[in-house]
Short mmCIF file of C-alpha atoms in Angstrom, two decimals:
data_model
loop_
_atom_site.label_atom_id
_atom_site.label_comp_id
_atom_site.label_asym_id
_atom_site.label_seq_id
_atom_site.Cartn_x
_atom_site.Cartn_y
_atom_site.Cartn_z
CA UNK A 297 -6.03 -110.54 72.40
CA UNK A 298 -8.22 -110.80 74.80
CA UNK A 299 -9.39 -114.38 75.45
CA UNK A 300 -13.13 -113.40 75.54
CA UNK A 301 -12.33 -110.69 71.93
CA UNK A 302 -10.40 -113.40 70.34
CA UNK A 303 -13.38 -116.08 70.76
CA UNK A 304 -15.89 -113.66 69.84
CA UNK A 305 -13.96 -112.49 66.34
CA UNK A 306 -13.33 -116.97 65.91
CA UNK A 307 -17.27 -117.05 66.11
CA UNK A 308 -18.14 -114.04 63.65
CA UNK A 309 -15.60 -115.55 61.07
CA UNK A 310 -17.22 -119.09 61.07
CA UNK A 311 -20.26 -117.74 60.90
CA UNK A 312 -19.29 -115.80 57.73
CA UNK A 313 -17.34 -119.07 56.20
CA UNK A 314 -20.58 -120.71 56.55
CA UNK A 315 -22.66 -118.51 54.78
CA UNK A 316 -20.08 -117.95 52.26
CA UNK A 317 -20.06 -121.77 52.21
CA UNK A 318 -24.13 -121.71 52.26
CA UNK A 319 -23.85 -119.31 49.07
CA UNK A 320 -20.75 -121.65 46.93
CA UNK A 321 -18.65 -118.71 47.44
CA UNK A 322 -15.55 -120.70 49.12
CA UNK A 323 -12.98 -122.07 47.28
CA UNK A 324 -13.74 -125.62 47.48
CA UNK A 325 -9.97 -126.98 47.38
CA UNK A 326 -9.40 -125.55 50.60
CA UNK A 327 -11.69 -126.01 52.15
CA UNK A 328 -10.64 -129.09 54.30
CA UNK A 329 -7.20 -127.04 55.02
CA UNK A 330 -9.90 -124.27 56.36
CA UNK A 331 -11.67 -126.94 58.63
CA UNK A 332 -8.50 -128.31 60.12
CA UNK A 333 -7.28 -124.91 60.73
CA UNK A 334 -11.24 -123.46 62.32
CA UNK A 335 -10.87 -126.85 64.40
CA UNK A 336 -8.02 -125.60 66.19
CA UNK A 337 -9.41 -123.95 69.37
CA UNK A 338 -6.83 -121.15 69.30
CA UNK A 339 -6.62 -120.44 65.55
CA UNK A 340 -9.24 -119.65 62.67
CA UNK A 341 -9.42 -118.32 58.96
CA UNK A 342 -10.29 -114.79 58.20
CA UNK A 343 -10.19 -114.78 54.43
CA UNK A 344 -8.42 -117.46 51.61
CA UNK A 345 -7.66 -117.91 48.17
CA UNK A 346 -7.12 -121.19 46.55
CA UNK A 347 -5.33 -119.66 43.99
CA UNK A 348 -6.49 -118.28 40.54
CA UNK A 349 -6.09 -116.67 36.98
CA UNK A 350 -7.71 -113.28 36.57
CA UNK A 351 -8.13 -110.94 33.46
CA UNK A 352 -8.51 -107.52 34.96
CA UNK A 353 -9.08 -103.85 33.29
CA UNK A 354 -7.18 -101.48 35.11
CA UNK A 355 -8.68 -97.59 33.52
CA UNK A 356 -5.28 -95.56 34.84
CA UNK A 357 -2.00 -97.63 35.31
CA UNK A 358 -1.32 -97.95 39.00
CA UNK A 359 -5.30 -97.38 39.57
CA UNK A 360 -5.71 -100.83 41.14
CA UNK A 361 -8.95 -99.70 43.27
CA UNK A 362 -10.49 -98.80 39.72
CA UNK A 363 -9.73 -102.25 38.50
CA UNK A 364 -12.93 -104.28 37.21
CA UNK A 365 -12.73 -107.86 36.51
CA UNK A 366 -13.24 -109.35 33.07
CA UNK A 367 -12.85 -112.72 34.03
CA UNK A 368 -11.96 -114.88 37.37
CA UNK A 369 -11.05 -118.85 37.34
CA UNK A 370 -10.44 -121.47 39.38
CA UNK A 371 -8.99 -124.05 37.23
CA UNK A 372 -6.94 -124.83 34.17
CA UNK A 373 -7.96 -122.15 31.02
CA UNK A 374 -8.07 -122.36 27.58
CA UNK A 375 -7.21 -119.25 25.23
CA UNK A 376 -11.07 -118.89 24.31
CA UNK A 377 -12.27 -118.46 27.71
CA UNK A 378 -9.03 -115.65 27.72
CA UNK A 379 -10.45 -114.22 24.23
CA UNK A 380 -14.20 -114.58 25.19
CA UNK A 381 -13.72 -112.34 28.70
CA UNK A 382 -11.38 -109.69 26.98
CA UNK A 383 -14.73 -108.60 24.57
CA UNK A 384 -16.31 -107.20 27.76
CA UNK A 385 -13.06 -104.64 28.45
CA UNK A 386 -13.92 -100.95 27.50
CA UNK A 387 -10.99 -98.50 28.37
CA UNK A 388 -7.51 -99.44 29.88
CA UNK A 389 -5.24 -102.15 30.49
CA UNK A 390 -6.19 -105.50 30.37
CA UNK A 391 -3.64 -107.63 32.46
CA UNK A 392 -3.27 -111.09 33.05
CA UNK A 393 -3.06 -111.90 36.58
CA UNK A 394 -2.01 -115.98 38.11
CA UNK A 395 -2.28 -115.40 41.68
CA UNK A 396 -1.09 -118.59 43.85
CA UNK A 397 -3.60 -119.10 47.33
CA UNK A 398 -3.69 -116.71 50.28
CA UNK A 399 -4.47 -118.19 53.57
CA UNK A 400 -4.93 -115.89 56.43
CA UNK A 401 -5.38 -117.12 59.99
CA UNK A 402 -6.20 -115.35 63.10
CA UNK A 403 -4.37 -117.36 66.15
CA UNK A 404 -4.09 -116.24 69.79
CA UNK A 405 -0.90 -118.32 70.79
CA UNK A 406 2.58 -117.76 68.90
CA UNK A 407 3.52 -121.04 69.60
CA UNK A 408 0.93 -122.44 67.29
CA UNK A 409 1.42 -119.26 64.71
CA UNK A 410 4.63 -120.23 64.99
CA UNK A 411 4.05 -123.97 64.21
CA UNK A 412 1.24 -123.07 61.37
CA UNK A 413 4.00 -120.76 59.97
CA UNK A 414 7.02 -123.49 59.31
CA UNK A 415 3.88 -126.12 57.96
CA UNK A 416 3.41 -123.60 55.57
CA UNK A 417 6.88 -123.30 54.15
CA UNK A 418 7.58 -126.85 54.66
CA UNK A 419 4.33 -127.21 52.26
CA UNK A 420 5.38 -125.09 49.77
CA UNK A 421 4.48 -121.86 50.79
CA UNK A 422 8.08 -120.05 51.49
CA UNK A 423 6.74 -116.86 51.42
CA UNK A 424 4.56 -117.26 54.55
CA UNK A 425 4.49 -114.59 57.25
CA UNK A 426 3.45 -113.55 60.69
CA UNK A 427 1.93 -110.15 59.67
CA UNK A 428 1.12 -108.74 63.46
CA UNK A 429 3.15 -109.60 66.97
CA UNK A 430 1.20 -108.09 69.18
CA UNK A 431 -2.74 -108.67 70.55
CA UNK A 432 -3.34 -111.01 67.54
CA UNK A 433 -1.36 -112.83 65.17
CA UNK A 434 -1.70 -113.26 61.46
CA UNK A 435 -0.41 -116.17 59.99
CA UNK A 436 -0.11 -115.33 56.39
CA UNK A 437 0.18 -118.52 54.37
CA UNK A 438 1.51 -117.85 50.49
CA UNK A 439 3.67 -118.64 47.88
CA UNK A 440 5.71 -116.30 45.47
CA UNK A 441 4.72 -117.94 41.61
CA UNK A 442 3.11 -115.57 40.11
CA UNK A 443 2.56 -114.00 36.24
CA UNK A 444 1.23 -109.94 36.55
CA UNK A 445 1.55 -109.31 32.62
CA UNK A 446 -0.52 -106.63 30.20
CA UNK A 447 -2.10 -108.08 27.39
CA UNK A 448 -4.09 -104.95 25.67
CA UNK A 449 -5.33 -101.86 25.72
CA UNK A 450 -9.13 -100.50 25.02
CA UNK A 451 -10.72 -103.24 24.45
CA UNK A 452 -8.12 -105.31 22.44
CA UNK A 453 -5.41 -107.55 22.95
CA UNK A 454 -2.09 -106.91 21.75
CA UNK A 455 -0.36 -110.29 22.05
CA UNK A 456 -0.25 -112.87 19.22
CA UNK A 457 -1.62 -116.42 19.34
CA UNK A 458 1.75 -117.28 20.51
CA UNK A 459 2.39 -115.04 23.00
CA UNK A 460 -1.33 -115.61 24.95
CA UNK A 461 -0.98 -119.41 24.49
CA UNK A 462 2.00 -119.25 26.41
CA UNK A 463 0.93 -116.71 29.54
CA UNK A 464 -2.11 -119.51 29.75
CA UNK A 465 0.68 -122.20 29.82
CA UNK A 466 2.35 -120.97 32.61
CA UNK A 467 -0.85 -119.70 34.17
CA UNK A 468 -1.86 -123.07 34.26
CA UNK A 469 1.47 -124.03 35.34
CA UNK A 470 0.99 -121.83 38.41
CA UNK A 471 -2.81 -122.94 39.27
CA UNK A 472 -1.33 -126.66 38.83
CA UNK A 473 1.74 -125.83 41.47
CA UNK A 474 -0.38 -124.23 44.15
CA UNK A 475 -2.85 -127.39 44.19
CA UNK A 476 0.09 -129.33 44.87
CA UNK A 477 0.66 -127.63 47.49
CA UNK A 478 -2.92 -127.36 48.77
CA UNK A 479 -2.54 -130.60 49.19
CA UNK A 480 0.83 -130.86 50.79
CA UNK A 481 -0.60 -128.45 53.43
CA UNK A 482 -3.50 -130.28 53.84
CA UNK A 483 -1.31 -133.56 54.79
CA UNK A 484 0.80 -131.74 56.65
CA UNK A 485 -1.30 -129.80 59.16
CA UNK A 486 -2.96 -133.28 60.07
CA UNK A 487 0.08 -134.60 60.12
CA UNK A 488 0.87 -131.37 62.71
CA UNK A 489 -2.70 -130.86 64.07
CA UNK A 490 -5.14 -134.02 63.89
CA UNK B 178 18.03 -115.85 70.32
CA UNK B 179 20.57 -115.80 72.77
CA UNK B 180 22.38 -112.59 73.13
CA UNK B 181 25.51 -112.89 72.25
CA UNK B 182 25.11 -115.38 69.83
CA UNK B 183 22.69 -112.21 67.96
CA UNK B 184 26.25 -109.07 68.04
CA UNK B 185 27.45 -111.94 66.37
CA UNK B 186 25.55 -112.68 63.55
CA UNK B 187 25.33 -108.57 63.77
CA UNK B 188 28.85 -108.01 63.48
CA UNK B 189 29.11 -110.69 60.65
CA UNK B 190 26.52 -108.78 58.66
CA UNK B 191 27.57 -105.17 59.37
CA UNK B 192 30.81 -106.37 57.80
CA UNK B 193 29.98 -107.85 55.10
CA UNK B 194 27.81 -105.00 54.21
CA UNK B 195 30.63 -103.08 54.55
CA UNK B 196 32.57 -105.21 52.48
CA UNK B 197 29.67 -105.05 49.84
CA UNK B 198 29.71 -101.13 50.29
CA UNK B 199 33.62 -101.14 49.29
CA UNK B 200 33.06 -103.34 46.42
CA UNK B 201 30.57 -100.51 45.56
CA UNK B 202 27.72 -103.41 45.25
CA UNK B 203 25.24 -101.83 47.46
CA UNK B 204 22.25 -100.03 46.61
CA UNK B 205 22.62 -95.66 47.20
CA UNK B 206 19.43 -95.28 47.61
CA UNK B 207 18.41 -97.67 50.22
CA UNK B 208 22.01 -96.81 52.48
CA UNK B 209 21.10 -94.24 54.30
CA UNK B 210 18.13 -96.87 55.43
CA UNK B 211 20.32 -99.19 56.84
CA UNK B 212 22.39 -97.53 58.20
CA UNK B 213 19.57 -95.91 60.71
CA UNK B 214 18.30 -99.53 61.40
CA UNK B 215 21.84 -100.90 61.72
CA UNK B 216 22.35 -97.97 64.67
CA UNK B 217 19.39 -99.50 66.60
CA UNK B 218 21.58 -101.73 68.78
CA UNK B 219 18.81 -104.54 68.89
CA UNK B 220 18.77 -104.73 64.82
CA UNK B 221 20.59 -105.18 61.58
CA UNK B 222 19.84 -105.53 58.15
CA UNK B 223 20.75 -108.87 56.37
CA UNK B 224 19.78 -108.74 52.58
CA UNK B 225 18.38 -106.09 51.18
CA UNK B 226 17.42 -104.74 47.16
CA UNK B 227 16.44 -100.94 46.39
CA UNK B 228 14.04 -102.33 43.58
CA UNK B 229 15.15 -102.52 39.97
CA UNK B 230 13.91 -104.23 36.34
CA UNK B 231 15.46 -107.38 35.72
CA UNK B 232 15.22 -109.12 32.17
CA UNK B 233 16.16 -113.10 33.16
CA UNK B 234 16.51 -115.89 30.77
CA UNK B 235 14.24 -118.88 31.88
CA UNK B 236 15.57 -122.33 30.08
CA UNK B 237 12.80 -123.95 31.18
CA UNK B 238 9.58 -122.67 32.89
CA UNK B 239 9.43 -122.67 36.79
CA UNK B 240 13.18 -123.50 36.59
CA UNK B 241 14.19 -120.46 38.22
CA UNK B 242 17.27 -121.69 39.91
CA UNK B 243 18.55 -121.90 36.22
CA UNK B 244 17.65 -118.25 35.41
CA UNK B 245 20.47 -116.53 33.93
CA UNK B 246 20.35 -112.48 34.24
CA UNK B 247 20.32 -110.51 30.62
CA UNK B 248 20.29 -107.48 32.31
CA UNK B 249 19.79 -105.58 35.79
CA UNK B 250 18.93 -101.85 36.43
CA UNK B 251 18.27 -99.98 39.23
CA UNK B 252 16.90 -96.89 37.41
CA UNK B 253 14.75 -95.70 34.62
CA UNK B 254 15.09 -97.90 31.69
CA UNK B 255 14.35 -97.48 27.90
CA UNK B 256 13.57 -99.56 25.32
CA UNK B 257 17.27 -99.78 23.63
CA UNK B 258 18.56 -101.26 26.98
CA UNK B 259 15.91 -104.40 26.69
CA UNK B 260 16.70 -104.49 23.52
CA UNK B 261 20.34 -104.74 23.84
CA UNK B 262 20.43 -106.88 26.63
CA UNK B 263 18.59 -109.09 25.05
CA UNK B 264 21.05 -110.05 22.06
CA UNK B 265 22.50 -112.38 24.74
CA UNK B 266 19.53 -114.21 25.40
CA UNK B 267 20.02 -117.84 23.53
CA UNK B 268 17.48 -120.48 24.81
CA UNK B 269 13.94 -120.87 26.99
CA UNK B 270 11.71 -118.10 27.56
CA UNK B 271 12.90 -114.29 28.24
CA UNK B 272 11.04 -112.82 31.11
CA UNK B 273 11.26 -108.91 32.29
CA UNK B 274 10.57 -108.12 36.16
CA UNK B 275 9.87 -104.86 37.99
CA UNK B 276 10.72 -105.85 41.67
CA UNK B 277 10.02 -103.48 44.35
CA UNK B 278 12.28 -103.10 47.53
CA UNK B 279 13.23 -105.61 50.03
CA UNK B 280 14.73 -105.43 52.97
CA UNK B 281 15.71 -108.12 55.43
CA UNK B 282 15.91 -106.93 59.33
CA UNK B 283 17.19 -109.65 61.85
CA UNK B 284 15.79 -108.22 65.40
CA UNK B 285 16.03 -109.28 68.76
CA UNK B 286 13.17 -107.06 70.22
CA UNK B 287 9.58 -107.98 69.75
CA UNK B 288 8.49 -104.75 70.57
CA UNK B 289 11.15 -103.32 68.45
CA UNK B 290 10.12 -105.63 65.32
CA UNK B 291 6.67 -104.95 65.82
CA UNK B 292 7.57 -101.41 65.06
CA UNK B 293 9.91 -101.67 62.25
CA UNK B 294 6.76 -103.74 60.73
CA UNK B 295 4.22 -100.65 61.32
CA UNK B 296 6.43 -98.49 59.90
CA UNK B 297 7.25 -99.96 56.91
CA UNK B 298 3.55 -100.13 56.47
CA UNK B 299 2.71 -96.64 56.80
CA UNK B 300 5.16 -95.86 54.38
CA UNK B 301 3.63 -97.82 51.81
CA UNK B 302 5.34 -101.45 52.40
CA UNK B 303 2.06 -103.01 52.83
CA UNK B 304 3.28 -106.31 52.35
CA UNK B 305 5.28 -106.50 54.97
CA UNK B 306 5.51 -109.17 57.49
CA UNK B 307 7.87 -111.31 60.27
CA UNK B 308 9.40 -113.97 59.00
CA UNK B 309 9.96 -115.69 62.31
CA UNK B 310 8.42 -115.71 65.81
CA UNK B 311 11.22 -117.23 67.92
CA UNK B 312 14.71 -117.10 68.66
CA UNK B 313 15.56 -114.91 65.78
CA UNK B 314 12.66 -112.34 64.72
CA UNK B 315 13.15 -111.72 60.77
CA UNK B 316 11.37 -108.12 59.55
CA UNK B 317 10.80 -108.79 55.97
CA UNK B 318 9.79 -105.03 54.70
CA UNK B 319 8.52 -105.17 50.84
CA UNK B 320 5.06 -104.20 48.77
CA UNK B 321 3.07 -105.55 46.33
CA UNK B 322 3.86 -103.77 43.02
CA UNK B 323 5.38 -105.80 40.69
CA UNK B 324 5.55 -106.81 37.21
CA UNK B 325 6.58 -110.61 35.54
CA UNK B 326 5.68 -111.11 32.33
CA UNK B 327 7.38 -112.95 29.94
CA UNK B 328 8.29 -111.10 26.60
CA UNK B 329 10.68 -113.47 24.27
CA UNK B 330 11.24 -117.11 23.70
CA UNK B 331 14.73 -118.92 22.11
CA UNK B 332 16.77 -115.25 21.65
CA UNK B 333 13.88 -113.26 20.29
CA UNK B 334 11.30 -110.79 21.79
CA UNK B 335 8.09 -111.88 20.55
CA UNK B 336 6.66 -108.43 22.01
CA UNK B 337 5.86 -105.72 19.02
CA UNK B 338 6.83 -102.52 19.93
CA UNK B 339 3.92 -100.63 21.56
CA UNK B 340 3.42 -103.68 24.18
CA UNK B 341 7.69 -103.53 24.43
CA UNK B 342 6.98 -99.88 25.14
CA UNK B 343 3.96 -100.12 27.59
CA UNK B 344 5.91 -102.73 29.63
CA UNK B 345 9.07 -100.20 30.19
CA UNK B 346 6.56 -97.45 31.11
CA UNK B 347 5.07 -100.01 34.03
CA UNK B 348 8.13 -100.80 34.81
CA UNK B 349 9.50 -97.36 35.37
CA UNK B 350 6.39 -96.35 37.04
CA UNK B 351 6.89 -99.21 39.80
CA UNK B 352 10.87 -97.61 40.46
CA UNK B 353 9.76 -94.43 40.88
CA UNK B 354 6.57 -95.55 43.22
CA UNK B 355 9.63 -97.83 44.77
CA UNK B 356 11.98 -94.63 45.30
CA UNK B 357 9.05 -92.67 46.76
CA UNK B 358 8.16 -95.25 49.51
CA UNK B 359 12.06 -95.20 50.20
CA UNK B 360 12.34 -92.05 50.96
CA UNK B 361 9.11 -91.86 53.20
CA UNK B 362 10.31 -94.88 55.04
CA UNK B 363 13.69 -92.92 55.87
CA UNK B 364 11.59 -89.56 57.16
CA UNK B 365 9.61 -92.09 59.22
CA UNK B 366 12.24 -94.31 60.99
CA UNK B 367 14.08 -91.16 61.47
CA UNK B 368 10.89 -89.73 63.38
CA UNK B 369 10.84 -93.47 65.22
CA UNK B 370 13.84 -94.87 65.70
CA UNK B 371 16.68 -91.35 66.03
#
């Protein structure tokens, strides 16, 4: 990517991040990480999520585009959260998803991209990789823990209490593991890049 | 990676693939793909899976290393397959996982790696990426569809019949989507590399 083009893209990305911060649309937990990365001249963060649990309604199997969020949580959840959110469900499958963090980093230097990748993997984000190899490099920081489970249909849950409790326990475990990795990544980024 | 080192690694990988073929340990569906890739001078496949449904017993949450396979299927499954396999379960959580294909390709040329990556993404393997950027490049070909769902504990399933039927339906959908992507990938590889 031509240098000027890259820095224009970085400027644009930083502005939209600033806007997201002002609108309270950013995940607090990963802001220190985003700040460290955006302070590296040849890098900027494009999109990111600190990890979350979501309740989705998917009208037809496989049709993720038509999916609707019934609930979204960036923290520990309780059984009542799921029950309350599922009251909004109408038609289709209800899925619970526990998602680990994802951070995308645009980078203008293959050596820095490689060092970021190694730092991410060493912090526990073992599924990280480079998504593009010419013109613009994208470092994708991500992990493997996840839960993707259908738990109801047409407005009602078909999990019993014990099953639901277990799914919530696992979602919370994934959230806590994500938080730990995020803090490790921050420590390692400070060591390698600040 | 030094050229000689690369070709030694390729030779070793091809030998172990040949052994796996002789021992019937390879997934028939992806053999044409592996053959096309291994015929590209600067590439070789390291590990691969055509996509499968597995039933796992995990003694403690998160302890995937201690996981035990109760069943493994490279094809369409029925409810009786799961029930029969789960009879072997003793202690811990029983998970059903539907996994889409994964192919790892070692590559000695960044332009070929990039072309492989683009071919994979165009074939529906949208989560593909490059895993390493210096010395040795690994192209990881993979997709996002998956099911990761705990369905029982300590030897018994806690899903009712309807729930189990749905999980099997979804697993089979993922398997069929995987097969479709594999055949697309083969067509596109032939177009771009043969």
